[in-house]
Short mmCIF file of C-alpha atoms in Angstrom, two decimals:
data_model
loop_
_atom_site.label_atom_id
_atom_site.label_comp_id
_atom_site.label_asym_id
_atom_site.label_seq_id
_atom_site.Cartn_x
_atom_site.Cartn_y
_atom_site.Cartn_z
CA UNK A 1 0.00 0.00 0.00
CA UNK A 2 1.87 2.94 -1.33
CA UNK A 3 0.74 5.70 1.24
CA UNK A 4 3.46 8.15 -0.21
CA UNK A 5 3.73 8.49 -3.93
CA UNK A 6 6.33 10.55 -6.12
CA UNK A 7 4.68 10.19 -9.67
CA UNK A 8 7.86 11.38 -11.51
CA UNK A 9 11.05 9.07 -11.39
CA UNK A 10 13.08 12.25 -13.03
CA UNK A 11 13.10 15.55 -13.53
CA UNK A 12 15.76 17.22 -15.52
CA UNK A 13 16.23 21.21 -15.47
CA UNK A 14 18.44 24.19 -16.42
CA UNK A 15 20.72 25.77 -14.10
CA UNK A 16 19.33 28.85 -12.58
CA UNK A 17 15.96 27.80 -13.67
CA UNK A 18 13.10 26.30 -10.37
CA UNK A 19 12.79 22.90 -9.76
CA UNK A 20 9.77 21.22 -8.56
CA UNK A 21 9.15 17.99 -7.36
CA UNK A 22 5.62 16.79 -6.45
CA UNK A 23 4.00 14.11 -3.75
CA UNK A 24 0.86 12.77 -2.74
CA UNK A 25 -0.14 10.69 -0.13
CA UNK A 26 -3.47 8.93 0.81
CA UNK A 27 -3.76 8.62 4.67
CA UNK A 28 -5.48 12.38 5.93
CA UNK A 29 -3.74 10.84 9.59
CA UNK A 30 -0.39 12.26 8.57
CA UNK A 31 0.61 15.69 9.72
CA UNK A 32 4.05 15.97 9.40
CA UNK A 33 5.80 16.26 5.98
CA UNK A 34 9.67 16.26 4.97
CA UNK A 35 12.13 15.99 1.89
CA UNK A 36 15.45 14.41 2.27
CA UNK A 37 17.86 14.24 -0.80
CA UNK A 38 20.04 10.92 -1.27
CA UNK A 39 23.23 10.59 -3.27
CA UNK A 40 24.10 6.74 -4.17
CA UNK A 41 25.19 4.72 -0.94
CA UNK A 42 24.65 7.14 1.60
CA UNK A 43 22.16 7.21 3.83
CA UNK A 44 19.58 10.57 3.00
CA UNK A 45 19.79 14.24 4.41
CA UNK A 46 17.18 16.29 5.79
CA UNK A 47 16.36 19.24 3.78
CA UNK A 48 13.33 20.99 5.02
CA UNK A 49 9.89 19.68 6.67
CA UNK A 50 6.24 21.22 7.04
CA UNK A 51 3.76 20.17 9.45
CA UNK A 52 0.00 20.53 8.84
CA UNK A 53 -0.64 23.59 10.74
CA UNK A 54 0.91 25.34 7.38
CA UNK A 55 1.01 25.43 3.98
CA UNK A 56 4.56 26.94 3.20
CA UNK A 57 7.72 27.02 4.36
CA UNK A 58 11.18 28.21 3.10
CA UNK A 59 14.53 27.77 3.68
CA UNK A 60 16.82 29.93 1.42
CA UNK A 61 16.29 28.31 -1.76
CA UNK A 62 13.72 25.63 -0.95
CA UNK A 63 10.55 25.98 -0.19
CA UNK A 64 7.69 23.48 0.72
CA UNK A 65 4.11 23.75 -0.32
CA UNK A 66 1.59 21.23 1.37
CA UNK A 67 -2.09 21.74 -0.29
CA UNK A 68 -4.01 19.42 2.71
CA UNK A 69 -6.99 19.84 0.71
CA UNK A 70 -5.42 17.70 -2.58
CA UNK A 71 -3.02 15.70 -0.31
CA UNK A 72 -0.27 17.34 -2.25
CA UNK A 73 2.71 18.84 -1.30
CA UNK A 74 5.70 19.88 -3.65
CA UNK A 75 9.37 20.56 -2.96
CA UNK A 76 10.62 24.55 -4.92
CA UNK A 77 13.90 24.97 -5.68
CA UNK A 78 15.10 27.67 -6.98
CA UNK A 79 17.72 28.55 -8.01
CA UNK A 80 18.59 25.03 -9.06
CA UNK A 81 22.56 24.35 -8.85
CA UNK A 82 24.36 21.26 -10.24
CA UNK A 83 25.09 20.22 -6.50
CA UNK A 84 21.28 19.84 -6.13
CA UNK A 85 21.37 16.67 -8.51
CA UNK A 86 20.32 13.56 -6.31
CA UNK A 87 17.78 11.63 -5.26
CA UNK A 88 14.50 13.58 -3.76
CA UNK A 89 12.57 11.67 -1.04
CA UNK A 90 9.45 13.15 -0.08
CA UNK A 91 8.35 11.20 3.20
CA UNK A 92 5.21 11.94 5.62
CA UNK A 93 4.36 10.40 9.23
CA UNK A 94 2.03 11.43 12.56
CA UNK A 95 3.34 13.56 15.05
CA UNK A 96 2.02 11.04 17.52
CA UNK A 97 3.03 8.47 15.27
CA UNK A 98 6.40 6.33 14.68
CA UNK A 99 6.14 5.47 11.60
CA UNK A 100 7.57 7.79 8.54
CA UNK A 101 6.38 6.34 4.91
CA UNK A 102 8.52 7.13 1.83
CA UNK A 103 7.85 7.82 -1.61
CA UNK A 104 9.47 6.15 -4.36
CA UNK A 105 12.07 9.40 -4.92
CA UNK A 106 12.50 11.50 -8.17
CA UNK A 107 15.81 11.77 -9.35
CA UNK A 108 16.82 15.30 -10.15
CA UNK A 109 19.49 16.61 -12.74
CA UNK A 110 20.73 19.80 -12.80
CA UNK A 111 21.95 21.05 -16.18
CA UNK A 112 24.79 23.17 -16.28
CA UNK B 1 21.84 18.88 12.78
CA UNK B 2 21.95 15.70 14.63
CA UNK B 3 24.54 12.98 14.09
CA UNK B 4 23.64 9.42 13.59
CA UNK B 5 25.96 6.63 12.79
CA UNK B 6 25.82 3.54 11.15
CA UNK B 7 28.21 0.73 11.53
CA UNK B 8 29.57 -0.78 9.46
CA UNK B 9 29.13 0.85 6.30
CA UNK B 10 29.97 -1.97 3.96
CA UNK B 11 29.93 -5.88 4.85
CA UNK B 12 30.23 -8.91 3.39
CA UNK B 13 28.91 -12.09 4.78
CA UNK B 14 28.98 -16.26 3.67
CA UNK B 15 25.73 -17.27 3.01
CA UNK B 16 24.32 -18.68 6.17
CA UNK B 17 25.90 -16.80 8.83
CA UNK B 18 24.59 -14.08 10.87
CA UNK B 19 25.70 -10.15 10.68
CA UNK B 20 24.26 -7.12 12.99
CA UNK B 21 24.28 -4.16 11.55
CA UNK B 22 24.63 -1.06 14.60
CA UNK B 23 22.77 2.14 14.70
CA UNK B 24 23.80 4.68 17.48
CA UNK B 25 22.45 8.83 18.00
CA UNK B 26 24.90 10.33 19.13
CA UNK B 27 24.11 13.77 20.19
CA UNK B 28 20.23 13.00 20.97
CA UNK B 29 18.19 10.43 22.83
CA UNK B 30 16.28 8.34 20.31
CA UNK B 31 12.49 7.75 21.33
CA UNK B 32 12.04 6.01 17.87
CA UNK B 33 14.47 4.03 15.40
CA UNK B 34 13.24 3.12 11.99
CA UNK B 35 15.28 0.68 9.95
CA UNK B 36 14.95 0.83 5.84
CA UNK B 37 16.06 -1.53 3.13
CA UNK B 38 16.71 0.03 -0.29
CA UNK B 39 16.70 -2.07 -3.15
CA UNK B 40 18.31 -0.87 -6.71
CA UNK B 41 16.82 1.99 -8.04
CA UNK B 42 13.53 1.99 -5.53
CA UNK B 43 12.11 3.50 -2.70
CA UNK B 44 13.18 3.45 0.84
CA UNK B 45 10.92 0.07 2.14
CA UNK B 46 10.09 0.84 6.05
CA UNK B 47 10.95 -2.69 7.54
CA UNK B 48 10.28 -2.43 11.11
CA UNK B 49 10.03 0.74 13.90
CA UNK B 50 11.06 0.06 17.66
CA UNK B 51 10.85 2.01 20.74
CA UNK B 52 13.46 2.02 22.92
CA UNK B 53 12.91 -0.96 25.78
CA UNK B 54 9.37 -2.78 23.95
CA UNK B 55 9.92 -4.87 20.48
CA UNK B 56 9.99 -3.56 17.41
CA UNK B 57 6.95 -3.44 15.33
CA UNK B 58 7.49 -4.74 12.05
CA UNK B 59 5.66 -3.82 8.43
CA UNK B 60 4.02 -6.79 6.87
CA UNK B 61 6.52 -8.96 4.77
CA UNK B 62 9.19 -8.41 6.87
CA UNK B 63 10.36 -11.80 8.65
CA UNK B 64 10.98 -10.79 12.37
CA UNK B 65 12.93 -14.21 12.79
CA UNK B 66 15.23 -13.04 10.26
CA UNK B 67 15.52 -9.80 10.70
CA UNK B 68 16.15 -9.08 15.02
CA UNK B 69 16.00 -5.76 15.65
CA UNK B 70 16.81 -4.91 19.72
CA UNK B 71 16.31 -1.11 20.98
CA UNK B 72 18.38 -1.70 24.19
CA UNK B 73 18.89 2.32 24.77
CA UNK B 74 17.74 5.85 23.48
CA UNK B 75 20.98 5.65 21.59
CA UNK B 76 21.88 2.08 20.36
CA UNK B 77 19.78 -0.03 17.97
CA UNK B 78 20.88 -2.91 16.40
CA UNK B 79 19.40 -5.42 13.60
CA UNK B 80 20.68 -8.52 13.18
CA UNK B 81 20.09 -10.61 9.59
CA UNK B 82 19.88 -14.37 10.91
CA UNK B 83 21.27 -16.77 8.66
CA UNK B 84 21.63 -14.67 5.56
CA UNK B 85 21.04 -15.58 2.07
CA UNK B 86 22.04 -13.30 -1.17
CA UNK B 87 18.79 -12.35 -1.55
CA UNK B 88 19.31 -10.21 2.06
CA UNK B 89 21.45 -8.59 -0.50
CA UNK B 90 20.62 -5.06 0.09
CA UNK B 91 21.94 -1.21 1.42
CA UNK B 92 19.99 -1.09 4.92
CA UNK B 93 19.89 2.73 6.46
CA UNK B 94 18.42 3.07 10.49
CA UNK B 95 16.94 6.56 11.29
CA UNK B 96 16.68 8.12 15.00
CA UNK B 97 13.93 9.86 15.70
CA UNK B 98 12.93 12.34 18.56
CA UNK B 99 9.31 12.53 19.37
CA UNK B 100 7.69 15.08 16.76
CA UNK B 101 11.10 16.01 15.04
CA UNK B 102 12.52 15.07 11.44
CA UNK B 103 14.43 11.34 11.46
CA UNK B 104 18.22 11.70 11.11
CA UNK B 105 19.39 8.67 8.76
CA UNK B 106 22.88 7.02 9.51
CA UNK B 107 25.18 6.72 6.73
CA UNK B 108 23.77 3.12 5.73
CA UNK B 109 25.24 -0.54 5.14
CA UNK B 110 25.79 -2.02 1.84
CA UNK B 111 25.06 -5.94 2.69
CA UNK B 112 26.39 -8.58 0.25
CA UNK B 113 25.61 -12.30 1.22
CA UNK B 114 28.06 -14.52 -1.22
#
């Protein structure tokens, strides 16, 4: 049961140009929402989070949009940077719960 | 941010045998550990979340014979593949988590059973 789903396996996009990576999820029990990037064989990074209560929040170039509404929430960045080419992981859990569910990731490639 | 570590990063075990695979905050105490399995080019697959002193509650699929996962401390969690086959095959990542605060990942173990 895929709770957390990242539609788009890539994305590919100019230097200097925004980036934006979507996710959806199905369970209305989650309230806390977060993006970690992965490079190959290392375990991922936070990036930035959002908890229900809001519907944006930024942190110098990324910024985190969470429509409750749609079940949608969608990771900005901009401007995007080579360095920013990784894997994207959007992930969502309960503040009162332990678990945290992934999505499958998009894989993001800066241009130069 | 916080610091998690993962040991050991890369192992490689005879088919049969038994490896643990260590998971340690080091700068927080851990109410919640989460241990992942990635397998090539997909998601990160929750396999089972413990609290620290009660067992670890596992997602369905995952064997909790096979996979032994102890939460002895806020800082130390350990899973242990029993008798390991090449399928367990696999780069396995534990997470620490505080209550209500992001999960810090470790740096993750690339498993190869031969």
């Amino acid at each position: 049961d895929q709770q957390v789903k990242q539609n788009s396996p890539s994305l590919s996009v100019q230097e200097g140009r925004i980036s934006i990576l979507n996710c959806d999820y199905t369970n209305s029990m989650f309230d806390y929402f977060l993006w970690y990037k992965k490079y190959p064989a290392e375990g991922p990074t936070f990036l930035i989070s959002i908890s229900s209560i809001k519907d944006k929040n930024e942190d110098g170039r990324f910024t985190v949009f969470l429509n409750k509404s749609a079940k949608h929430l969608s990771l900005h960045i901009v401007p995007s940077q080579p360095g920013d080419s990784a894997v994207y992981f959007c992930a969502a859990s309960g503040m009162n719960n332990n678990d945290m569910r992934f999505g499958a990731g998009t894989r993001l490639t800066v241009k130069p | 941010g916080a610091v998690v570590s993962q040991h050991p990063s890369r192992v490689i075990c005879k088919s049969g045998t038994s490896v643990k695979i260590e998971c340690r905050s080091l700068d927080f105490q851990a109410t919640t550990m989460f241990w992942y399995r990635q397998f090539p080019k997909k998601s990160l697959m929750l396999m089972a979340t413990s609290n620290e002193g009660s067992k670890a509650t596992y997602e369905q699929g995952v064997e909790k014979d096979k996979f032994l996962i102890n939460h002895a401390s806020l800082t130390l969690s350990t899973l242990t593949v029993t008798s390991a086959h090449p399928e367990d095959s696999s780069f396995y990542i534990c997470s620490a988590r505080q209550s209500g605060t992001e999960a810090f990942f470790g740096q993750g173990t690339r498993l190869t059973v031969v």
